[in-house]
């Protein structure tokens, strides 16, 4: 499992990662056919849910959203059988992310509310913060800017109460850097690009080196924030570093969508500039990677 999570940290979702996760799940489910105690069976169901969620997340990152939905429904079944609160929390968070990618804002809000009300969120401020920031993202998608701000503030305050406890490996992505990254997304949505830029800078200052994909995504938010403040040349230079961060790896589908948003906004604001033309040439080269 750790190898799969580390591969996702570096490059994001890709077909190999989803296939490897499903192959591992098949081996776990095969073990379920043997005699085992209830405790062991629950642990195996939790592991099956973990592997299925990795496959779903890879599909979300690749924007293969129909497959992601199928895998998440399967994962929710395994999580329920495991009776493991952190595993269930992970499924709800991913369901909220999938709904966001599908632009199904009511479903995004419902999944975020389920995450926020889950046993894991009630027991541990760490997970409570994770649920509240998902609520903030959902409110932002629905255009409820005050509720988005309120939930974001609650997520930040709740995180400060979290103890340094041992938690599942998949939670390693969530900390001050990721919270600031998500705040940048929310503030960009809310039409507050100056604050979004500040949050993106804070995020980039704290993202661990191994979280290559997260660094590239936060850089996309920084470029969008700069562009929306009327700084297209600086924004273009920032966006260009995304390709360097990914070190030649193909961009996951979700990142390609952000870069595509940036490209459209750039050519709306500064279509005839030299840096925009250079950007277009660079993007064509990068898009040709498979």
PDB file of C-alpha atoms in Angstrom, residues 17-182:
ATOM      1  CA  UNK A  17      -1.625   2.759 -10.268  1.00  0.00           C
ATOM      2  CA  UNK A  18      -5.320   1.884 -10.617  1.00  0.00           C
ATOM      3  CA  UNK A  19      -4.498  -1.559 -12.045  1.00  0.00           C
ATOM      4  CA  UNK A  20      -1.979  -2.305  -9.298  1.00  0.00           C
ATOM      5  CA  UNK A  21      -4.488  -1.277  -6.610  1.00  0.00           C
ATOM      6  CA  UNK A  22      -7.207  -3.527  -8.035  1.00  0.00           C
ATOM      7  CA  UNK A  23      -4.807  -6.471  -8.298  1.00  0.00           C
ATOM      8  CA  UNK A  24      -3.876  -5.984  -4.641  1.00  0.00           C
ATOM      9  CA  UNK A  25      -7.562  -5.810  -3.716  1.00  0.00           C
ATOM     10  CA  UNK A  26      -8.196  -9.132  -5.459  1.00  0.00           C
ATOM     11  CA  UNK A  27      -5.509 -10.774  -3.315  1.00  0.00           C
ATOM     12  CA  UNK A  28      -7.020  -9.298  -0.154  1.00  0.00           C
ATOM     13  CA  UNK A  29     -10.503 -10.546  -1.044  1.00  0.00           C
ATOM     14  CA  UNK A  30      -9.052 -13.977  -1.744  1.00  0.00           C
ATOM     15  CA  UNK A  31      -7.783 -14.042   1.840  1.00  0.00           C
ATOM     16  CA  UNK A  32     -11.348 -13.372   3.009  1.00  0.00           C
ATOM     17  CA  UNK A  33     -12.278 -16.860   1.810  1.00  0.00           C
ATOM     18  CA  UNK A  34     -10.124 -18.421   4.521  1.00  0.00           C
ATOM     19  CA  UNK A  35     -11.063 -18.960   8.124  1.00  0.00           C
ATOM     20  CA  UNK A  36     -10.256 -15.880  10.209  1.00  0.00           C
ATOM     21  CA  UNK A  37     -11.388 -14.055  13.320  1.00  0.00           C
ATOM     22  CA  UNK A  38     -13.858 -11.186  13.118  1.00  0.00           C
ATOM     23  CA  UNK A  39     -11.065  -8.707  13.859  1.00  0.00           C
ATOM     24  CA  UNK A  40      -8.969 -10.031  10.969  1.00  0.00           C
ATOM     25  CA  UNK A  41     -11.949  -9.994   8.609  1.00  0.00           C
ATOM     26  CA  UNK A  42     -12.663  -6.371   9.440  1.00  0.00           C
ATOM     27  CA  UNK A  43      -9.017  -5.483   8.856  1.00  0.00           C
ATOM     28  CA  UNK A  44      -9.100  -7.220   5.476  1.00  0.00           C
ATOM     29  CA  UNK A  45     -12.261  -5.329   4.485  1.00  0.00           C
ATOM     30  CA  UNK A  46     -10.565  -2.089   5.502  1.00  0.00           C
ATOM     31  CA  UNK A  47      -7.593  -2.994   3.311  1.00  0.00           C
ATOM     32  CA  UNK A  48      -9.903  -3.866   0.407  1.00  0.00           C
ATOM     33  CA  UNK A  49     -11.583  -0.480   0.833  1.00  0.00           C
ATOM     34  CA  UNK A  50      -8.179   1.228   0.846  1.00  0.00           C
ATOM     35  CA  UNK A  51      -7.046  -0.407  -2.385  1.00  0.00           C
ATOM     36  CA  UNK A  52     -10.382   0.279  -4.078  1.00  0.00           C
ATOM     37  CA  UNK A  53     -10.225   3.914  -2.997  1.00  0.00           C
ATOM     38  CA  UNK A  54      -6.705   4.217  -4.446  1.00  0.00           C
ATOM     39  CA  UNK A  55      -8.086   2.933  -7.765  1.00  0.00           C
ATOM     40  CA  UNK A  56     -10.988   5.389  -7.547  1.00  0.00           C
ATOM     41  CA  UNK A  57      -8.703   8.287  -6.710  1.00  0.00           C
ATOM     42  CA  UNK A  58      -6.448   7.444  -9.655  1.00  0.00           C
ATOM     43  CA  UNK A  59      -9.483   7.569 -11.927  1.00  0.00           C
ATOM     44  CA  UNK A  60     -10.538  10.925 -10.434  1.00  0.00           C
ATOM     45  CA  UNK A  61      -7.059  12.315 -11.113  1.00  0.00           C
ATOM     46  CA  UNK A  62      -7.214  10.891 -14.654  1.00  0.00           C
ATOM     47  CA  UNK A  63     -10.770  12.273 -15.014  1.00  0.00           C
ATOM     48  CA  UNK A  64     -12.140   8.826 -15.807  1.00  0.00           C
ATOM     49  CA  UNK A  65     -15.097   9.765 -13.639  1.00  0.00           C
ATOM     50  CA  UNK A  66     -17.502   6.921 -14.444  1.00  0.00           C
ATOM     51  CA  UNK A  67     -14.961   4.310 -13.353  1.00  0.00           C
ATOM     52  CA  UNK A  68     -14.158   6.365 -10.279  1.00  0.00           C
ATOM     53  CA  UNK A  69     -17.818   6.392  -9.289  1.00  0.00           C
ATOM     54  CA  UNK A  70     -18.063   2.607  -9.647  1.00  0.00           C
ATOM     55  CA  UNK A  71     -14.957   2.029  -7.535  1.00  0.00           C
ATOM     56  CA  UNK A  72     -16.100   4.439  -4.834  1.00  0.00           C
ATOM     57  CA  UNK A  73     -19.425   2.658  -4.473  1.00  0.00           C
ATOM     58  CA  UNK A  74     -17.522  -0.617  -4.091  1.00  0.00           C
ATOM     59  CA  UNK A  75     -15.166   1.009  -1.612  1.00  0.00           C
ATOM     60  CA  UNK A  76     -18.059   2.300   0.492  1.00  0.00           C
ATOM     61  CA  UNK A  77     -19.355  -1.255   0.826  1.00  0.00           C
ATOM     62  CA  UNK A  78     -15.980  -2.553   2.005  1.00  0.00           C
ATOM     63  CA  UNK A  79     -15.572   0.403   4.361  1.00  0.00           C
ATOM     64  CA  UNK A  80     -18.960  -0.320   5.928  1.00  0.00           C
ATOM     65  CA  UNK A  81     -18.041  -3.964   6.438  1.00  0.00           C
ATOM     66  CA  UNK A  82     -14.730  -2.964   8.011  1.00  0.00           C
ATOM     67  CA  UNK A  83     -16.406  -0.710  10.624  1.00  0.00           C
ATOM     68  CA  UNK A  84     -13.228   1.383  10.526  1.00  0.00           C
ATOM     69  CA  UNK A  85     -13.962   5.140  10.905  1.00  0.00           C
ATOM     70  CA  UNK A  86     -10.829   6.524   9.146  1.00  0.00           C
ATOM     71  CA  UNK A  87     -11.466   4.237   6.166  1.00  0.00           C
ATOM     72  CA  UNK A  88     -15.064   5.447   5.912  1.00  0.00           C
ATOM     73  CA  UNK A  89     -13.836   9.035   6.189  1.00  0.00           C
ATOM     74  CA  UNK A  90     -11.529   8.536   3.234  1.00  0.00           C
ATOM     75  CA  UNK A  91     -14.398   7.250   1.101  1.00  0.00           C
ATOM     76  CA  UNK A  92     -16.610  10.260   1.910  1.00  0.00           C
ATOM     77  CA  UNK A  93     -13.795  12.689   1.126  1.00  0.00           C
ATOM     78  CA  UNK A  94     -13.210  11.018  -2.224  1.00  0.00           C
ATOM     79  CA  UNK A  95     -16.927  11.034  -2.988  1.00  0.00           C
ATOM     80  CA  UNK A  96     -16.955  14.786  -2.371  1.00  0.00           C
ATOM     81  CA  UNK A  97     -13.965  15.192  -4.689  1.00  0.00           C
ATOM     82  CA  UNK A  98     -15.607  13.093  -7.396  1.00  0.00           C
ATOM     83  CA  UNK A  99     -18.827  15.101  -7.185  1.00  0.00           C
ATOM     84  CA  UNK A 100     -16.764  18.282  -7.544  1.00  0.00           C
ATOM     85  CA  UNK A 101     -15.121  16.945 -10.689  1.00  0.00           C
ATOM     86  CA  UNK A 102     -18.553  15.987 -12.055  1.00  0.00           C
ATOM     87  CA  UNK A 103     -19.853  19.474 -11.188  1.00  0.00           C
ATOM     88  CA  UNK A 104     -22.620  17.898  -9.127  1.00  0.00           C
ATOM     89  CA  UNK A 105     -22.620  20.542  -6.400  1.00  0.00           C
ATOM     90  CA  UNK A 106     -25.518  19.171  -4.276  1.00  0.00           C
ATOM     91  CA  UNK A 107     -23.860  15.737  -4.185  1.00  0.00           C
ATOM     92  CA  UNK A 108     -20.540  17.360  -3.300  1.00  0.00           C
ATOM     93  CA  UNK A 109     -22.204  19.094  -0.365  1.00  0.00           C
ATOM     94  CA  UNK A 110     -23.964  15.905   0.785  1.00  0.00           C
ATOM     95  CA  UNK A 111     -20.707  13.920   0.710  1.00  0.00           C
ATOM     96  CA  UNK A 112     -18.882  16.710   2.569  1.00  0.00           C
ATOM     97  CA  UNK A 113     -21.627  16.785   5.203  1.00  0.00           C
ATOM     98  CA  UNK A 114     -21.324  13.011   5.600  1.00  0.00           C
ATOM     99  CA  UNK A 115     -17.548  13.334   6.042  1.00  0.00           C
ATOM    100  CA  UNK A 116     -17.997  16.112   8.574  1.00  0.00           C
ATOM    101  CA  UNK A 117     -20.565  14.103  10.565  1.00  0.00           C
ATOM    102  CA  UNK A 118     -18.620  10.833  10.438  1.00  0.00           C
ATOM    103  CA  UNK A 119     -17.343   9.131  13.616  1.00  0.00           C
ATOM    104  CA  UNK A 120     -13.736   9.853  12.603  1.00  0.00           C
ATOM    105  CA  UNK A 121     -14.438  13.588  12.305  1.00  0.00           C
ATOM    106  CA  UNK A 122     -16.281  13.669  15.620  1.00  0.00           C
ATOM    107  CA  UNK A 123     -13.517  11.862  17.513  1.00  0.00           C
ATOM    108  CA  UNK A 124     -10.379  13.451  16.046  1.00  0.00           C
ATOM    109  CA  UNK A 125      -9.922  17.168  15.220  1.00  0.00           C
ATOM    110  CA  UNK A 126      -7.557  16.139  12.410  1.00  0.00           C
ATOM    111  CA  UNK A 127     -10.400  14.418  10.571  1.00  0.00           C
ATOM    112  CA  UNK A 128     -12.796  17.124  11.742  1.00  0.00           C
ATOM    113  CA  UNK A 129     -10.670  19.686   9.912  1.00  0.00           C
ATOM    114  CA  UNK A 130     -10.629  17.489   6.819  1.00  0.00           C
ATOM    115  CA  UNK A 131     -14.438  17.314   6.850  1.00  0.00           C
ATOM    116  CA  UNK A 132     -14.878  21.053   7.404  1.00  0.00           C
ATOM    117  CA  UNK A 133     -12.591  22.055   4.547  1.00  0.00           C
ATOM    118  CA  UNK A 134     -14.605  19.774   2.265  1.00  0.00           C
ATOM    119  CA  UNK A 135     -17.701  21.656   3.418  1.00  0.00           C
ATOM    120  CA  UNK A 136     -15.955  24.922   2.557  1.00  0.00           C
ATOM    121  CA  UNK A 137     -15.181  23.675  -0.947  1.00  0.00           C
ATOM    122  CA  UNK A 138     -18.784  22.533  -1.434  1.00  0.00           C
ATOM    123  CA  UNK A 139     -20.241  25.842  -0.260  1.00  0.00           C
ATOM    124  CA  UNK A 140     -17.848  27.658  -2.588  1.00  0.00           C
ATOM    125  CA  UNK A 141     -19.002  25.520  -5.526  1.00  0.00           C
ATOM    126  CA  UNK A 142     -22.608  26.435  -4.714  1.00  0.00           C
ATOM    127  CA  UNK A 143     -21.736  30.133  -4.575  1.00  0.00           C
ATOM    128  CA  UNK A 144     -22.385  30.475  -0.840  1.00  0.00           C
ATOM    129  CA  UNK A 145     -19.282  32.541  -0.145  1.00  0.00           C
ATOM    130  CA  UNK A 146     -20.075  33.352   3.485  1.00  0.00           C
ATOM    131  CA  UNK A 147     -20.635  29.698   4.347  1.00  0.00           C
ATOM    132  CA  UNK A 148     -17.421  28.793   2.486  1.00  0.00           C
ATOM    133  CA  UNK A 149     -15.462  31.340   4.535  1.00  0.00           C
ATOM    134  CA  UNK A 150     -17.057  30.159   7.767  1.00  0.00           C
ATOM    135  CA  UNK A 151     -16.290  26.482   7.100  1.00  0.00           C
ATOM    136  CA  UNK A 152     -12.742  27.293   6.007  1.00  0.00           C
ATOM    137  CA  UNK A 153     -12.141  29.186   9.241  1.00  0.00           C
ATOM    138  CA  UNK A 154     -13.573  26.256  11.212  1.00  0.00           C
ATOM    139  CA  UNK A 155     -11.284  23.837   9.353  1.00  0.00           C
ATOM    140  CA  UNK A 156      -8.230  25.961  10.157  1.00  0.00           C
ATOM    141  CA  UNK A 157      -9.211  26.340  13.821  1.00  0.00           C
ATOM    142  CA  UNK A 158     -10.029  22.645  14.238  1.00  0.00           C
ATOM    143  CA  UNK A 159      -6.718  21.602  12.719  1.00  0.00           C
ATOM    144  CA  UNK A 160      -4.862  23.617  15.361  1.00  0.00           C
ATOM    145  CA  UNK A 161      -6.463  21.359  17.985  1.00  0.00           C
ATOM    146  CA  UNK A 162      -5.278  18.112  16.364  1.00  0.00           C
ATOM    147  CA  UNK A 163      -2.718  16.094  18.286  1.00  0.00           C
ATOM    148  CA  UNK A 164       0.348  14.489  16.674  1.00  0.00           C
ATOM    149  CA  UNK A 165      -1.175  11.009  16.749  1.00  0.00           C
ATOM    150  CA  UNK A 166      -0.349   8.051  14.539  1.00  0.00           C
ATOM    151  CA  UNK A 167      -2.820   7.860  11.654  1.00  0.00           C
ATOM    152  CA  UNK A 168      -3.135   5.827   8.420  1.00  0.00           C
ATOM    153  CA  UNK A 169      -0.477   6.485   5.758  1.00  0.00           C
ATOM    154  CA  UNK A 170      -3.023   7.960   3.339  1.00  0.00           C
ATOM    155  CA  UNK A 171      -3.569  10.931   5.678  1.00  0.00           C
ATOM    156  CA  UNK A 172       0.037  12.137   5.243  1.00  0.00           C
ATOM    157  CA  UNK A 173      -1.040  14.550   2.487  1.00  0.00           C
ATOM    158  CA  UNK A 174      -3.198  16.563   4.901  1.00  0.00           C
ATOM    159  CA  UNK A 175      -1.524  19.218   6.979  1.00  0.00           C
ATOM    160  CA  UNK A 176      -0.931  22.989   6.958  1.00  0.00           C
ATOM    161  CA  UNK A 177       0.377  22.886   3.369  1.00  0.00           C
ATOM    162  CA  UNK A 178      -2.666  21.069   1.997  1.00  0.00           C
ATOM    163  CA  UNK A 179      -5.057  23.164   4.076  1.00  0.00           C
ATOM    164  CA  UNK A 180      -3.510  26.320   2.602  1.00  0.00           C
ATOM    165  CA  UNK A 181      -3.703  24.789  -0.893  1.00  0.00           C
ATOM    166  CA  UNK A 182      -7.410  24.074  -0.450  1.00  0.00           C
TER     167      UNK A 182
END
